[in-house]
Amino acid sequence: MTAFQIFLIAALAAVGVTLVALALRGAIGRVAALLWLAVVSAGIVFAVAPNLTTVIARAIGISRGTDLLLYLLVLVVLYGFLAIYLKLRRVRRELTLLVRELAIREASAGRGEPRGEGEPRGEGAPAGNREPGGGRTT
Amino acid sequence: MAETAVSIDRSVALGTWVVIPVFNEAVVIARVVRELREVFPNVVCVDDGSGDGSWEAVRAATPHALRHLVNRGQGAALQTGTAYALRRGAERIAHFDADGQHRVEDLARMVRCVADGDCDIALGDRFGGDVTRVPAGRRLLLRCAVAFHRVASGIALNDVHNGLRVLSRPAAERIELTADRMAHASEIIDLIARSGLRVRQVPVTIDYTDYSRAKGQHWTGGFRIMFHYLVGRALG
C-alpha cells in the first residue's frame, strides 16, 4: 500500500466520521447522510483496490477506471453548478422582495400610514394639501 | 430645460405617479425631479443603494423617497416604486429616467393618451420623429434589439428599451417585473405582448447628453441583457 493510499483512506474516513457526527446531531438529514456515506465508502473501497474501477469501467465499455471516474465527476459537477445556480436565483428573488418591502415600509412609516389609504384617487384638491412636507421623521 | 407650458389637466396630473429609479445620480436627480414635479406632483424616487449622496438628494427632492438597502437593479427599483404608488392609490404609473434624458412635455402627451383611454400602455418611441438625434451607434444597437423582439416576443415595436412609459392602473397591476436588472425592459415587452393590453407608441425626444451617454449601456451590455432575458424566460 502506497503512502497516498493511506492518506486517501484516512481523509475519507475523517469525512465519514464527520458525516455520522452531523447526522447524529441532526445537522443533516438521515437520507442525505446515508447517501454521502455510500459515496465515501465507495471511495475507500476504490482507494484500497484501485484496479476495481477498471474492472467496472471495462464492464460498461470504458477502457480505464480513471476515465470512468472523470465522466462521473463531470456529471456531478454540472449538476452541482445547476443546482447552486437555481438556488442562487431563488435567493436573489427573495432578497429583492425583502428589500422592496423594507423600502416601502420605511417610506410609509415616515409619514404615518393613515395618510396612505385612498390617497389622491384623482379628486381635484390642490397638490399643496397632499404633499406631506415635513412628514418624514428624522 | 424648455420653459414650454405643459398643459395637462390637474386631476390627471395628480393621479399620475412618476417612478424614477435612481442609482448614483446625485449630480442631476434634484433638477430632474424639480422640473417633473412642476407638472406631476407625485414623484416616487427609488434609490437603488447608491453610494454617492443620491439618497440625500432624493429625500430633499420629493416626499416619496424610497431606498433599497441593497442594490437590486433598475427593474427591481421600478417595481418597488410601482408597488408603492399603487398602494397609495395611483391611477397611472409613469416610468422616467433619472439622468435627465426624457422631457416632461413628452411624458405629458403620453399620460394624456392613457388618461383619455386611447391605450392601456404608452411607450416612448425615440424613432417616431427626428431619427438623426439618436447617435448612430445607439441607433444600430437599438435596431438590433427591435428586430430581436420582433422574433422573441412576437410584437412589432419601433423602439424598445426606452425608459419612458405610462401604464394605466390595471395595466400596472397586471405587469409585475421580475427581471431585477436591465432585462426588465425586455420582460415588459413580453408581458405586454401576452397580456393583450392596448399599446400606443408616442414619439419622444431623448436628450443625449455626455452625462446620459456615459451612464447608458455600452453595446456589450446589450448581450448581457439578452442573456439575462433569455435565461429568465427559460427558467420562468
CSV table of C-alpha atoms in Angstrom, one decimal:
chain,number,residue,atom,x,y,z
A,1,MET,CA,0.0,0.0,0.0
A,2,THR,CA,1.4,3.4,-1.0
A,3,ALA,CA,1.6,6.4,1.2
A,4,PHE,CA,-1.0,8.2,-0.9
A,5,GLN,CA,-3.5,5.3,-0.5
A,6,ILE,CA,-3.1,5.6,3.3
A,7,PHE,CA,-3.6,9.4,3.1
A,8,LEU,CA,-6.7,9.0,1.0
A,9,ILE,CA,-8.3,6.3,3.2
A,10,ALA,CA,-7.6,8.5,6.3
A,11,ALA,CA,-9.1,11.6,4.7
A,12,LEU,CA,-12.2,9.7,3.5
A,13,ALA,CA,-12.6,8.1,6.9
A,14,ALA,CA,-12.5,11.6,8.5
A,15,VAL,CA,-15.2,12.8,6.2
A,16,GLY,CA,-17.2,9.7,7.1
A,17,VAL,CA,-16.9,10.3,10.8
A,18,THR,CA,-17.9,13.9,10.4
A,19,LEU,CA,-21.0,12.9,8.5
A,20,VAL,CA,-22.0,10.5,11.2
A,21,ALA,CA,-21.5,13.1,13.9
A,22,LEU,CA,-23.5,15.7,11.9
A,23,ALA,CA,-26.3,13.2,11.3
A,24,LEU,CA,-26.5,12.2,15.0
A,25,ARG,CA,-26.7,15.9,16.0
A,26,GLY,CA,-29.5,16.3,13.5
A,27,ALA,CA,-27.5,18.9,11.5
A,28,ILE,CA,-28.1,17.0,8.2
A,29,GLY,CA,-30.9,14.6,7.2
A,30,ARG,CA,-30.6,10.8,7.7
A,31,VAL,CA,-31.1,10.1,4.0
A,32,ALA,CA,-28.5,12.6,2.9
A,33,ALA,CA,-26.1,11.3,5.4
A,34,LEU,CA,-26.6,7.7,4.2
A,35,LEU,CA,-26.1,8.8,0.6
A,36,TRP,CA,-22.9,10.6,1.4
A,37,LEU,CA,-21.7,7.7,3.5
A,38,ALA,CA,-22.2,5.4,0.5
A,39,VAL,CA,-20.1,7.7,-1.7
A,40,VAL,CA,-17.4,7.9,1.0
A,41,SER,CA,-17.4,4.1,1.4
A,42,ALA,CA,-17.1,3.6,-2.3
A,43,GLY,CA,-14.1,6.0,-2.2
A,44,ILE,CA,-12.4,3.9,0.5
A,45,VAL,CA,-13.1,0.7,-1.4
A,46,PHE,CA,-11.5,2.1,-4.6
A,47,ALA,CA,-8.6,3.5,-2.6
A,48,VAL,CA,-7.8,0.1,-1.2
A,49,ALA,CA,-8.3,-1.7,-4.6
A,50,PRO,CA,-7.7,0.8,-7.4
A,51,ASN,CA,-8.0,-1.8,-10.1
A,52,LEU,CA,-11.6,-2.3,-9.2
A,53,THR,CA,-12.5,0.9,-11.0
A,54,THR,CA,-11.0,-0.5,-14.2
A,55,VAL,CA,-12.9,-3.8,-13.8
A,56,ILE,CA,-16.2,-1.8,-13.5
A,57,ALA,CA,-15.2,0.5,-16.4
A,58,ARG,CA,-14.4,-2.4,-18.7
A,59,ALA,CA,-17.7,-4.0,-17.9
A,60,ILE,CA,-19.6,-0.9,-19.3
A,61,GLY,CA,-17.2,-0.4,-22.2
A,62,ILE,CA,-14.8,2.3,-20.9
A,63,SER,CA,-11.2,1.3,-21.1
A,64,ARG,CA,-9.8,2.9,-17.9
A,65,GLY,CA,-11.1,3.3,-14.4
A,66,THR,CA,-9.8,6.8,-14.2
A,67,ASP,CA,-11.9,7.7,-17.2
A,68,LEU,CA,-15.0,6.3,-15.6
A,69,LEU,CA,-14.3,8.5,-12.5
A,70,LEU,CA,-13.7,11.5,-14.8
A,71,TYR,CA,-17.1,11.1,-16.6
A,72,LEU,CA,-18.9,10.7,-13.3
A,73,LEU,CA,-17.2,13.7,-11.9
A,74,VAL,CA,-18.2,15.8,-14.9
A,75,LEU,CA,-21.9,14.8,-14.4
A,76,VAL,CA,-21.8,15.5,-10.7
A,77,VAL,CA,-20.1,18.9,-11.2
A,78,LEU,CA,-22.5,20.0,-13.9
A,79,TYR,CA,-25.5,19.0,-11.8
A,80,GLY,CA,-24.0,20.8,-8.8
A,81,PHE,CA,-23.5,24.0,-10.7
A,82,LEU,CA,-27.0,24.0,-12.0
A,83,ALA,CA,-28.5,23.3,-8.6
A,84,ILE,CA,-26.5,26.1,-7.0
A,85,TYR,CA,-27.4,28.5,-9.8
A,86,LEU,CA,-31.1,27.8,-9.4
A,87,LYS,CA,-30.8,28.2,-5.7
A,88,LEU,CA,-29.0,31.5,-6.1
A,89,ARG,CA,-31.7,32.7,-8.4
A,90,ARG,CA,-34.3,32.0,-5.8
A,91,VAL,CA,-32.4,33.6,-3.0
A,92,ARG,CA,-31.8,36.7,-5.2
A,93,ARG,CA,-35.6,36.9,-5.9
A,94,GLU,CA,-36.3,36.6,-2.2
A,95,LEU,CA,-33.8,39.3,-1.4
A,96,THR,CA,-35.4,41.6,-3.9
A,97,LEU,CA,-38.9,41.1,-2.4
A,98,LEU,CA,-37.4,41.7,1.1
A,99,VAL,CA,-35.6,44.9,0.1
A,100,ARG,CA,-38.7,46.1,-1.7
A,101,GLU,CA,-41.0,45.5,1.3
A,102,LEU,CA,-38.4,47.3,3.6
A,103,ALA,CA,-38.2,50.3,1.2
A,104,ILE,CA,-42.0,50.6,1.1
A,105,ARG,CA,-42.4,50.3,4.8
A,106,GLU,CA,-39.7,52.8,5.6
A,107,ALA,CA,-41.2,55.3,3.3
A,108,SER,CA,-44.7,54.7,4.7
A,109,ALA,CA,-43.7,54.8,8.3
A,110,GLY,CA,-42.0,58.2,7.9
A,111,ARG,CA,-45.3,59.9,7.4
A,112,GLY,CA,-47.7,57.8,9.3
A,113,GLU,CA,-49.6,55.1,7.5
A,114,PRO,CA,-53.1,56.5,7.7
A,115,ARG,CA,-52.3,59.2,5.1
A,116,GLY,CA,-51.6,56.4,2.6
A,117,GLU,CA,-55.0,55.0,2.3
A,118,GLY,CA,-57.1,56.0,-0.7
A,119,GLU,CA,-54.9,59.0,-1.2
A,120,PRO,CA,-55.1,61.0,-4.5
A,121,ARG,CA,-57.6,58.9,-6.5
A,122,GLY,CA,-57.9,61.9,-8.8
A,123,GLU,CA,-60.2,64.2,-6.8
A,124,GLY,CA,-59.1,67.7,-7.7
A,125,ALA,CA,-57.7,69.1,-4.5
A,126,PRO,CA,-54.6,71.3,-4.9
A,127,ALA,CA,-51.3,69.5,-4.6
A,128,GLY,CA,-50.2,71.6,-1.7
A,129,ASN,CA,-52.7,69.7,0.5
A,130,ARG,CA,-51.3,66.4,-0.5
A,131,GLU,CA,-47.7,66.8,0.0
A,132,PRO,CA,-46.7,65.8,3.4
A,133,GLY,CA,-44.0,68.5,3.7
A,134,GLY,CA,-42.2,67.7,6.9
A,135,GLY,CA,-43.8,64.3,7.1
A,136,ARG,CA,-40.6,62.4,7.3
A,137,THR,CA,-39.3,61.7,10.8
A,138,THR,CA,-35.6,62.1,11.1
B,1,MET,CA,-34.7,72.7,-19.8
B,2,ALA,CA,-37.5,74.1,-22.0
B,3,GLU,CA,-39.9,76.5,-20.4
B,4,THR,CA,-42.7,75.1,-22.5
B,5,ALA,CA,-46.1,75.4,-21.0
B,6,VAL,CA,-47.0,71.8,-20.4
B,7,SER,CA,-50.8,71.7,-20.4
B,8,ILE,CA,-52.4,68.8,-18.6
B,9,ASP,CA,-55.5,68.5,-16.5
B,10,ARG,CA,-54.7,68.9,-12.8
B,11,SER,CA,-56.6,65.8,-11.7
B,12,VAL,CA,-54.9,63.8,-14.4
B,13,ALA,CA,-51.5,65.0,-13.3
B,14,LEU,CA,-52.3,64.2,-9.7
B,15,GLY,CA,-53.5,60.7,-10.5
B,16,THR,CA,-50.2,60.0,-12.3
B,17,TRP,CA,-47.4,58.8,-10.1
B,18,VAL,CA,-44.0,59.1,-11.7
B,19,VAL,CA,-41.5,56.4,-10.7
B,20,ILE,CA,-37.8,57.2,-11.1
B,21,PRO,CA,-35.2,54.5,-10.4
B,22,VAL,CA,-32.1,56.2,-9.0
B,23,PHE,CA,-28.6,54.7,-8.9
B,24,ASN,CA,-25.7,57.1,-8.4
B,25,GLU,CA,-27.4,60.2,-10.0
B,26,ALA,CA,-26.7,62.7,-7.2
B,27,VAL,CA,-25.5,65.3,-9.8
B,28,VAL,CA,-28.7,65.5,-11.8
B,29,ILE,CA,-31.5,64.0,-9.8
B,30,ALA,CA,-32.6,67.1,-7.9
B,31,ARG,CA,-33.1,69.1,-11.1
B,32,VAL,CA,-34.9,66.3,-12.9
B,33,VAL,CA,-37.3,65.8,-10.0
B,34,ARG,CA,-37.9,69.6,-9.6
B,35,GLU,CA,-38.9,70.0,-13.3
B,36,LEU,CA,-41.0,67.0,-13.2
B,37,ARG,CA,-42.9,68.0,-10.0
B,38,GLU,CA,-43.9,71.3,-11.5
B,39,VAL,CA,-46.3,69.3,-13.6
B,40,PHE,CA,-46.6,66.0,-11.8
B,41,PRO,CA,-46.5,66.5,-8.0
B,42,ASN,CA,-46.4,62.8,-7.2
B,43,VAL,CA,-42.9,61.7,-8.0
B,44,VAL,CA,-41.6,58.4,-6.4
B,45,CYS,CA,-37.8,58.1,-6.4
B,46,VAL,CA,-36.3,54.7,-5.6
B,47,ASP,CA,-32.7,55.0,-4.6
B,48,ASP,CA,-31.2,51.6,-5.5
B,49,GLY,CA,-28.5,51.5,-3.0
B,50,SER,CA,-26.5,54.5,-4.3
B,51,GLY,CA,-23.2,55.4,-2.7
B,52,ASP,CA,-22.9,59.0,-3.9
B,53,GLY,CA,-25.3,61.0,-1.8
B,54,SER,CA,-28.2,60.3,-4.2
B,55,TRP,CA,-30.3,59.3,-1.2
B,56,GLU,CA,-30.0,62.7,0.5
B,57,ALA,CA,-30.7,64.5,-2.8
B,58,VAL,CA,-33.8,62.3,-3.4
B,59,ARG,CA,-35.1,62.9,0.1
B,60,ALA,CA,-34.9,66.6,-0.3
B,61,ALA,CA,-36.5,66.5,-3.7
B,62,THR,CA,-39.6,64.5,-3.1
B,63,PRO,CA,-41.7,63.3,-0.1
B,64,HIS,CA,-42.0,59.9,-1.8
B,65,ALA,CA,-38.4,58.8,-1.4
B,66,LEU,CA,-37.7,55.1,-1.2
B,67,ARG,CA,-34.5,53.3,-0.6
B,68,HIS,CA,-33.2,49.9,-1.5
B,69,LEU,CA,-30.8,49.0,1.3
B,70,VAL,CA,-29.0,46.7,-1.2
B,71,ASN,CA,-28.6,47.4,-4.9
B,72,ARG,CA,-31.1,45.3,-6.7
B,73,GLY,CA,-31.1,46.7,-10.2
B,74,GLN,CA,-33.3,49.1,-12.3
B,75,GLY,CA,-36.1,46.6,-12.9
B,76,ALA,CA,-36.4,45.9,-9.2
B,77,ALA,CA,-36.4,49.6,-8.4
B,78,LEU,CA,-39.2,50.3,-10.9
B,79,GLN,CA,-41.3,47.5,-9.4
B,80,THR,CA,-40.7,48.8,-5.9
B,81,GLY,CA,-41.8,52.3,-6.9
B,82,THR,CA,-44.8,51.0,-8.7
B,83,ALA,CA,-45.9,48.8,-5.8
B,84,TYR,CA,-45.6,51.8,-3.5
B,85,ALA,CA,-47.6,54.1,-5.8
B,86,LEU,CA,-50.3,51.5,-6.4
B,87,ARG,CA,-50.7,51.1,-2.6
B,88,ARG,CA,-51.1,54.9,-2.4
B,89,GLY,CA,-53.9,54.9,-4.9
B,90,ALA,CA,-52.2,55.8,-8.2
B,91,GLU,CA,-54.4,55.8,-11.2
B,92,ARG,CA,-51.5,55.7,-13.7
B,93,ILE,CA,-47.8,54.8,-13.3
B,94,ALA,CA,-45.1,56.5,-15.3
B,95,HIS,CA,-41.5,55.4,-15.7
B,96,PHE,CA,-39.0,58.2,-16.1
B,97,ASP,CA,-35.2,58.1,-16.2
B,98,ALA,CA,-33.1,59.8,-13.6
B,99,ASP,CA,-30.4,61.1,-15.9
B,100,GLY,CA,-32.4,63.9,-17.5
B,101,GLN,CA,-32.7,62.3,-20.9
B,102,HIS,CA,-36.5,62.5,-21.0
B,103,ARG,CA,-38.7,65.5,-21.4
B,104,VAL,CA,-41.7,66.4,-19.2
B,105,GLU,CA,-43.8,67.5,-22.2
B,106,ASP,CA,-43.3,64.1,-23.8
B,107,LEU,CA,-44.4,62.4,-20.7
B,108,ALA,CA,-47.5,64.7,-20.5
B,109,ARG,CA,-48.5,63.7,-24.0
B,110,MET,CA,-48.2,60.0,-23.1
B,111,VAL,CA,-50.1,60.5,-19.9
B,112,ARG,CA,-53.0,62.1,-21.8
B,113,CYS,CA,-53.0,59.2,-24.2
B,114,VAL,CA,-53.6,56.7,-21.3
B,115,ALA,CA,-55.9,59.0,-19.4
B,116,ASP,CA,-58.1,59.5,-22.4
B,117,GLY,CA,-58.5,55.8,-22.7
B,118,ASP,CA,-56.7,55.6,-26.1
B,119,CYS,CA,-54.5,52.9,-24.8
B,120,ASP,CA,-53.6,51.0,-21.6
B,121,ILE,CA,-49.9,51.5,-22.0
B,122,ALA,CA,-48.0,54.3,-23.8
B,123,LEU,CA,-44.4,53.6,-24.7
B,124,GLY,CA,-41.9,56.3,-25.7
B,125,ASP,CA,-40.6,56.0,-29.2
B,126,ARG,CA,-37.4,57.8,-30.0
B,127,PHE,CA,-37.6,56.8,-33.6
B,128,GLY,CA,-41.0,58.3,-34.2
B,129,GLY,CA,-39.6,61.7,-35.1
B,130,ASP,CA,-36.2,63.1,-36.0
B,131,VAL,CA,-34.1,59.9,-36.0
B,132,THR,CA,-30.9,61.8,-36.6
B,133,ARG,CA,-31.0,62.9,-32.9
B,134,VAL,CA,-30.1,59.4,-31.9
B,135,PRO,CA,-26.4,58.7,-32.1
B,136,ALA,CA,-25.5,56.3,-34.9
B,137,GLY,CA,-24.1,53.6,-32.7
B,138,ARG,CA,-27.1,53.8,-30.4
B,139,ARG,CA,-29.4,53.6,-33.4
B,140,LEU,CA,-27.8,50.4,-34.7
B,141,LEU,CA,-27.8,48.7,-31.3
B,142,LEU,CA,-31.5,49.6,-30.7
B,143,ARG,CA,-32.5,48.5,-34.2
B,144,CYS,CA,-31.0,45.1,-33.4
B,145,ALA,CA,-33.0,45.0,-30.1
B,146,VAL,CA,-36.1,45.8,-32.0
B,147,ALA,CA,-35.5,43.0,-34.5
B,148,PHE,CA,-34.8,40.7,-31.7
B,149,HIS,CA,-38.1,41.4,-30.0
B,150,ARG,CA,-40.0,41.0,-33.2
B,151,VAL,CA,-38.9,37.4,-33.1
B,152,ALA,CA,-38.6,36.7,-29.4
B,153,SER,CA,-41.8,38.5,-28.2
B,154,GLY,CA,-43.8,38.5,-31.4
B,155,ILE,CA,-44.5,42.2,-31.1
B,156,ALA,CA,-43.5,44.8,-33.6
B,157,LEU,CA,-42.4,48.0,-31.9
B,158,ASN,CA,-40.4,50.9,-33.2
B,159,ASP,CA,-38.3,51.3,-30.1
B,160,VAL,CA,-37.5,49.0,-27.2
B,161,HIS,CA,-35.6,49.8,-24.1
B,162,ASN,CA,-36.9,53.3,-23.9
B,163,GLY,CA,-37.2,54.2,-20.3
B,164,LEU,CA,-40.3,56.4,-20.8
B,165,ARG,CA,-43.5,54.5,-20.2
B,166,VAL,CA,-47.0,55.2,-18.9
B,167,LEU,CA,-49.3,52.4,-17.6
B,168,SER,CA,-52.9,52.6,-16.5
B,169,ARG,CA,-53.5,51.3,-13.0
B,170,PRO,CA,-55.0,48.0,-14.3
B,171,ALA,CA,-52.0,47.5,-16.6
B,172,ALA,CA,-49.5,48.3,-13.9
B,173,GLU,CA,-51.3,45.8,-11.6
B,174,ARG,CA,-51.0,43.1,-14.2
B,175,ILE,CA,-47.4,43.7,-15.2
B,176,GLU,CA,-45.1,42.6,-12.4
B,177,LEU,CA,-41.4,42.9,-13.3
B,178,THR,CA,-39.3,40.1,-12.0
B,179,ALA,CA,-36.2,40.7,-14.1
B,180,ASP,CA,-34.3,42.8,-11.5
B,181,ARG,CA,-31.6,44.2,-13.7
B,182,MET,CA,-31.8,45.8,-17.2
B,183,ALA,CA,-33.6,42.9,-18.8
B,184,HIS,CA,-36.8,44.3,-17.3
B,185,ALA,CA,-37.2,46.4,-20.5
B,186,SER,CA,-37.3,43.2,-22.5
B,187,GLU,CA,-39.5,41.4,-19.9
B,188,ILE,CA,-42.1,44.2,-20.0
B,189,ILE,CA,-42.4,43.8,-23.8
B,190,ASP,CA,-43.1,40.1,-23.4
B,191,LEU,CA,-45.7,40.8,-20.7
B,192,ILE,CA,-47.4,43.4,-22.9
B,193,ALA,CA,-47.4,41.1,-25.9
B,194,ARG,CA,-49.0,38.3,-23.8
B,195,SER,CA,-51.4,40.5,-21.9
B,196,GLY,CA,-53.4,41.8,-24.9
B,197,LEU,CA,-53.3,45.3,-23.4
B,198,ARG,CA,-53.6,48.1,-25.9
B,199,VAL,CA,-50.3,49.7,-26.6
B,200,ARG,CA,-49.6,53.1,-28.2
B,201,GLN,CA,-46.2,54.3,-29.2
B,202,VAL,CA,-45.7,58.0,-28.7
B,203,PRO,CA,-42.8,59.9,-30.4
B,204,VAL,CA,-40.5,61.3,-27.8
B,205,THR,CA,-37.2,63.1,-27.8
B,206,ILE,CA,-34.2,61.7,-26.0
B,207,ASP,CA,-31.8,64.4,-24.9
B,208,TYR,CA,-28.4,62.6,-25.3
B,209,THR,CA,-26.0,64.5,-23.1
B,210,ASP,CA,-22.5,63.5,-22.3
B,211,TYR,CA,-23.8,62.6,-18.9
B,212,SER,CA,-26.6,60.4,-20.0
B,213,ARG,CA,-24.4,58.7,-22.6
B,214,ALA,CA,-21.7,57.9,-20.0
B,215,LYS,CA,-24.4,56.4,-17.8
B,216,GLY,CA,-26.0,54.5,-20.6
B,217,GLN,CA,-25.4,51.0,-21.9
B,218,HIS,CA,-22.2,50.1,-23.7
B,219,TRP,CA,-23.1,47.9,-26.7
B,220,THR,CA,-21.7,44.8,-25.0
B,221,GLY,CA,-24.4,45.4,-22.3
B,222,GLY,CA,-26.9,44.5,-25.0
B,223,PHE,CA,-25.6,41.0,-25.0
B,224,ARG,CA,-25.7,40.8,-21.2
B,225,ILE,CA,-29.3,42.0,-21.2
B,226,MET,CA,-30.2,39.5,-23.9
B,227,PHE,CA,-28.6,36.7,-21.9
B,228,HIS,CA,-30.5,37.7,-18.7
B,229,TYR,CA,-33.7,37.9,-20.6
B,230,LEU,CA,-33.3,34.5,-22.3
B,231,VAL,CA,-32.3,32.8,-19.0
B,232,GLY,CA,-35.3,34.4,-17.3
B,233,ARG,CA,-37.6,33.2,-20.0
B,234,ALA,CA,-36.2,29.7,-20.0
B,235,LEU,CA,-36.4,29.3,-16.2
B,236,GLY,CA,-39.6,31.3,-15.7
